[in-house]
Amino acid sequence: MRSHLRGMTHHYCGTTAKMPYSHVEFKMNYKAEEEFPDLSAHNNHMAKVLTLDMYKKLRDKQTPSGFTLDDVIQTGVDNPGHPFIMTVGCVAGDEECYDVFKDLLDPVISDRHGGYKATDKHKTDLNPANLKGGDDLDPNYVISSRVRTGRSIKGFCLPPHCSRGERRAIEKLSIEALNKLSGDLKGKYYALKGMTEAEQQTLIDDHFLFDKPVSPLLLASGMGRDWPDARGIWHNDNKTFLVWVNEEDHLRVISMQKGGNMKEVFNRFCIGLQKIEEIFKEKGHPFMWTEHLGYVLTCPSNLGTGLRGGVHVKLPHMSKHPKFEEVLTRLRLQKRGTGGVDTAAVGGVYDVSNLDRIGSSEVDQVQMVVDGVKLLIEMEKVLEKNQPIDSLMPAQK
Amino acid sequence: MRNTCRVPCFHFFLGAVSEIRRSKVFPFSNMAATTRDFADYPDLSKHNNCLAHQLTPEIYKKLRDVTTPGGWTLDQCIQTDEESYKVFADLFEPVIKERHNGYDPRTMKHPTDLDIRRGDLDEQYVLSSRVRTGRSVRELSLPPACSRGERREVQRIVSEVLAGLSGDLAGQYYSLKGMSEADQQRLIDDHLLFDKPVSPLLIAAGMARDWPDARGIWHNHKKTFLVWVNEEDHIRLISMEKGGNMQKVFERFCHGLKERLIHKQGKEFMWNEHLGYILTCPSNLGTGLRASVHIRLPRLSKDPRFPNILENLRLQKRGTGGVDTAAVGSIFDISNLDRLDRKVTRLLYMDDLKLFAPKDEKLLQQLKLVKWYSDDINMEFGLDKCAK
């Protein structure tokens, strides 16, 4: 192989060598051991699952759009571990990845999603009528409520891999679809590129604006490419329904409002999503969805519902209680600081949201948030009176 | 992650670069080719770099479906392998021309000359002197694109080459991976250690992938000759020491660059007649050389003509932390601007720096000397601007 390359370097005529047609083939010049990443210092799901044998088997494969195993795992190789969060360490570049690289991704999904098997089926339920209660979370404690999810548009590569042309096509389709929304969902699109100072400031003040990713996890997977080309934010006039275009996923859909009326938030969420989905379907570009994976998104951690529903809630006593973590685990909830992932809690206010994504429906997950937060507030009130919470301890859900 | 070339079918033409048809499932594959090509053309309206100036839609259209033998495409914008410079010449030639003062790689030849005649600078002002360059190992992909296997191969070859150095160039290799705390601290204290790039320019090009795998530092026992492996280029060579004896620094540099050592490994450096030594970034083509001094210029640096003086001398300044830093205590890092089309020795005539002197009459004397000298070697120093 090398002697052929030497010929090519100096003159391009007269050689009948078969030239490699992609870097994947070129890399086959090196043994699997030579190409295998050093994961000895790593702590993420990918590093725990990927073996040399698996690498040998998958390294010469690529999806029809050209995404390879090395592309899938690069972010996990470059980012050995997050101090507080067990990161996934791999991404999908297109829908087919979940099939071509299933030997790697199925076990990663299983580890990440509590044992979800390759044969399991995922249930989708976006009927808000099925949510019980949720309209009366105590506003003295619950500052705001929010539900978000992501959607990928079939026929396009995902953010780590999409070309500029694809990204622009996604933006164009999204704008067309969103412009068809009416009533209290009626709104406007703000492209990141060419946004005025004034618009930018308003969006920042409303906490709507997303910025170029700085997280090395996202950058290492290629999601920051061509920023801010074809990125933008759409929101309704009431500022309760928000769509991010081409950030970490093709679409991120967010419903939110001040106070504790999670039912209303979820209602708007479901209706808005379904309306958007209809429009995309009409245009021949439905959302990526399978019976096994549910809604297909870039990061394997967001498969299934891709839903994170939660509240900003004041729990100054509860959060200092030694059993706080245990309660959350039993309720199948997680906490974050109030700046979102990777931030600390300010003034005892926590972002409490569902832990699960796959294997349970949207209604199930929001129900867990509603029920769980209600209990946490009860416990907080009890602690305020200096009484123990033992009798309130929940069973493992 | 990156837009690797699309598969599967390709046509192979004897005597020409292979072309790959993109058979990727593009949603608009039945759109007119012109619209499709334009859809991917990057928006460079707010960009201020050589690429933005030179990449026209026509060039993009012509080159977007072409790949190098290693499988790299135009969208992988920065250098990925030696062949990229040839395959994407329509783009790189104008970029090189713009960055390197009108140098036309198509027609011009780059001279290499590693012979210096004088270079002794006033140590009252010059704190340290340094010469650095880069080298790439032929047949291995460059840092933005190399696979782990290739990068490890570069490390293996280079550490074997360096093990062959002797005398005052004898030294030791320290791999970044698995470096002991003690070694790490010592290298930091000596200002020899390089770290994972944080510059978005380098990261976006993919140079930080798999860090710190196959990266390392070699230096001689005297710590005057340093080699960085697999940082921004395959090899960065640095010769340096305190004080102003640039000649000595340069001599050591030339001795260290023994190409025959790499030939023993069955390898050679990437070089051609038009581009000189080939490195990752087009700004480093030619000699890839940066000769610099840390120099104290508290008064001259405050003079509004300072930037002009530097420009006329074909020099550039940086703060003492290197590129992208500010000057500390009026100490600047002054180095040559040109890489291509200058004989290396001419770059090292730094007599002009002696324009800074404590007394007026000394200054005038020096000006006369420099003028007489510069006439001799036929090199403009823009003295009129300095002589006020």
PDB file of C-alpha atoms in Angstrom, chain B residues 11-100:
ATOM      1  CA  HIS B  11     -14.618   6.050 -11.137  1.00  0.00           C
ATOM      2  CA  PHE B  12     -10.897   5.855 -11.487  1.00  0.00           C
ATOM      3  CA  PHE B  13      -9.135   7.792 -14.205  1.00  0.00           C
ATOM      4  CA  LEU B  14      -5.567   6.998 -15.069  1.00  0.00           C
ATOM      5  CA  GLY B  15      -3.403  10.021 -14.901  1.00  0.00           C
ATOM      6  CA  ALA B  16      -5.896  12.122 -13.029  1.00  0.00           C
ATOM      7  CA  VAL B  17      -7.262  12.562  -9.569  1.00  0.00           C
ATOM      8  CA  SER B  18     -10.089  10.169  -8.765  1.00  0.00           C
ATOM      9  CA  GLU B  19     -13.557  11.632  -8.530  1.00  0.00           C
ATOM     10  CA  ILE B  20     -16.192  10.400  -6.189  1.00  0.00           C
ATOM     11  CA  ARG B  21     -19.834  10.734  -7.029  1.00  0.00           C
ATOM     12  CA  ARG B  22     -21.766  11.637  -3.986  1.00  0.00           C
ATOM     13  CA  SER B  23     -24.351   8.945  -3.791  1.00  0.00           C
ATOM     14  CA  LYS B  24     -25.366   9.993  -0.377  1.00  0.00           C
ATOM     15  CA  VAL B  25     -29.070  10.300   0.103  1.00  0.00           C
ATOM     16  CA  PHE B  26     -29.415  14.027  -0.380  1.00  0.00           C
ATOM     17  CA  PRO B  27     -32.984  15.156  -0.068  1.00  0.00           C
ATOM     18  CA  PHE B  28     -32.611  17.260  -3.147  1.00  0.00           C
ATOM     19  CA  SER B  29     -30.832  14.779  -5.351  1.00  0.00           C
ATOM     20  CA  ASN B  30     -33.265  15.494  -8.146  1.00  0.00           C
ATOM     21  CA  MET B  31     -32.801  19.226  -7.939  1.00  0.00           C
ATOM     22  CA  ALA B  32     -30.727  20.975 -10.559  1.00  0.00           C
ATOM     23  CA  ALA B  33     -27.057  20.463  -9.855  1.00  0.00           C
ATOM     24  CA  THR B  34     -26.455  24.201  -9.599  1.00  0.00           C
ATOM     25  CA  THR B  35     -28.977  24.666  -6.832  1.00  0.00           C
ATOM     26  CA  ARG B  36     -27.675  21.641  -4.984  1.00  0.00           C
ATOM     27  CA  ASP B  37     -24.087  22.847  -5.153  1.00  0.00           C
ATOM     28  CA  PHE B  38     -25.030  26.258  -3.954  1.00  0.00           C
ATOM     29  CA  ALA B  39     -27.044  24.867  -1.062  1.00  0.00           C
ATOM     30  CA  ASP B  40     -23.863  23.655   0.575  1.00  0.00           C
ATOM     31  CA  TYR B  41     -21.755  26.716  -0.122  1.00  0.00           C
ATOM     32  CA  PRO B  42     -20.654  28.175   3.203  1.00  0.00           C
ATOM     33  CA  ASP B  43     -21.773  31.618   4.277  1.00  0.00           C
ATOM     34  CA  LEU B  44     -18.566  33.573   4.561  1.00  0.00           C
ATOM     35  CA  SER B  45     -20.100  37.051   4.567  1.00  0.00           C
ATOM     36  CA  LYS B  46     -18.840  37.852   8.033  1.00  0.00           C
ATOM     37  CA  HIS B  47     -15.536  36.113   7.645  1.00  0.00           C
ATOM     38  CA  ASN B  48     -12.233  37.837   7.452  1.00  0.00           C
ATOM     39  CA  ASN B  49      -9.640  35.290   6.525  1.00  0.00           C
ATOM     40  CA  CYS B  50      -7.816  34.277   3.386  1.00  0.00           C
ATOM     41  CA  LEU B  51     -10.181  31.382   2.758  1.00  0.00           C
ATOM     42  CA  ALA B  52     -13.197  33.666   2.784  1.00  0.00           C
ATOM     43  CA  HIS B  53     -11.549  36.010   0.356  1.00  0.00           C
ATOM     44  CA  GLN B  54     -10.671  33.320  -2.110  1.00  0.00           C
ATOM     45  CA  LEU B  55     -13.394  30.672  -1.998  1.00  0.00           C
ATOM     46  CA  THR B  56     -15.875  31.616  -4.680  1.00  0.00           C
ATOM     47  CA  PRO B  57     -19.027  29.632  -5.455  1.00  0.00           C
ATOM     48  CA  GLU B  58     -17.442  28.614  -8.747  1.00  0.00           C
ATOM     49  CA  ILE B  59     -14.409  27.125  -7.060  1.00  0.00           C
ATOM     50  CA  TYR B  60     -16.615  25.431  -4.479  1.00  0.00           C
ATOM     51  CA  LYS B  61     -18.805  23.928  -7.169  1.00  0.00           C
ATOM     52  CA  LYS B  62     -15.807  22.654  -9.066  1.00  0.00           C
ATOM     53  CA  LEU B  63     -14.122  21.061  -6.096  1.00  0.00           C
ATOM     54  CA  ARG B  64     -16.844  19.866  -3.773  1.00  0.00           C
ATOM     55  CA  ASP B  65     -17.163  16.391  -5.218  1.00  0.00           C
ATOM     56  CA  VAL B  66     -13.478  15.766  -5.551  1.00  0.00           C
ATOM     57  CA  THR B  67     -11.427  13.857  -3.032  1.00  0.00           C
ATOM     58  CA  THR B  68      -7.758  13.256  -2.447  1.00  0.00           C
ATOM     59  CA  PRO B  69      -6.368   9.734  -2.573  1.00  0.00           C
ATOM     60  CA  GLY B  70      -6.708   9.580   1.192  1.00  0.00           C
ATOM     61  CA  GLY B  71     -10.421  10.290   0.855  1.00  0.00           C
ATOM     62  CA  TRP B  72     -10.524  13.924   1.986  1.00  0.00           C
ATOM     63  CA  THR B  73     -12.952  16.459   0.617  1.00  0.00           C
ATOM     64  CA  LEU B  74     -13.007  20.213   0.266  1.00  0.00           C
ATOM     65  CA  ASP B  75     -15.426  20.555   3.151  1.00  0.00           C
ATOM     66  CA  GLN B  76     -12.652  19.355   5.366  1.00  0.00           C
ATOM     67  CA  CYS B  77     -11.325  22.806   4.758  1.00  0.00           C
ATOM     68  CA  ILE B  78      -7.991  22.747   6.415  1.00  0.00           C
ATOM     69  CA  GLN B  79      -5.125  20.610   5.203  1.00  0.00           C
ATOM     70  CA  THR B  80      -5.635  16.944   5.705  1.00  0.00           C
ATOM     71  CA  ASP B  81      -2.859  15.497   3.666  1.00  0.00           C
ATOM     72  CA  GLU B  82      -0.132  16.545   1.312  1.00  0.00           C
ATOM     73  CA  GLU B  83      -2.241  15.831  -1.760  1.00  0.00           C
ATOM     74  CA  SER B  84      -4.857  18.354  -0.651  1.00  0.00           C
ATOM     75  CA  TYR B  85      -2.606  21.187  -1.721  1.00  0.00           C
ATOM     76  CA  LYS B  86      -2.600  19.750  -5.213  1.00  0.00           C
ATOM     77  CA  VAL B  87      -6.158  18.475  -5.466  1.00  0.00           C
ATOM     78  CA  PHE B  88      -7.664  21.686  -4.119  1.00  0.00           C
ATOM     79  CA  ALA B  89      -5.118  23.949  -5.784  1.00  0.00           C
ATOM     80  CA  ASP B  90      -7.888  26.160  -7.180  1.00  0.00           C
ATOM     81  CA  LEU B  91      -8.543  27.240  -3.637  1.00  0.00           C
ATOM     82  CA  PHE B  92      -5.145  27.012  -2.013  1.00  0.00           C
ATOM     83  CA  GLU B  93      -3.216  28.882  -4.645  1.00  0.00           C
ATOM     84  CA  PRO B  94      -5.101  32.140  -4.203  1.00  0.00           C
ATOM     85  CA  VAL B  95      -5.081  31.712  -0.413  1.00  0.00           C
ATOM     86  CA  ILE B  96      -1.320  31.234  -0.423  1.00  0.00           C
ATOM     87  CA  LYS B  97      -0.909  34.193  -2.733  1.00  0.00           C
ATOM     88  CA  GLU B  98      -2.850  36.422  -0.419  1.00  0.00           C
ATOM     89  CA  ARG B  99      -1.190  35.286   2.787  1.00  0.00           C
ATOM     90  CA  HIS B 100       2.326  35.165   1.425  1.00  0.00           C
TER      91      HIS B 100
END
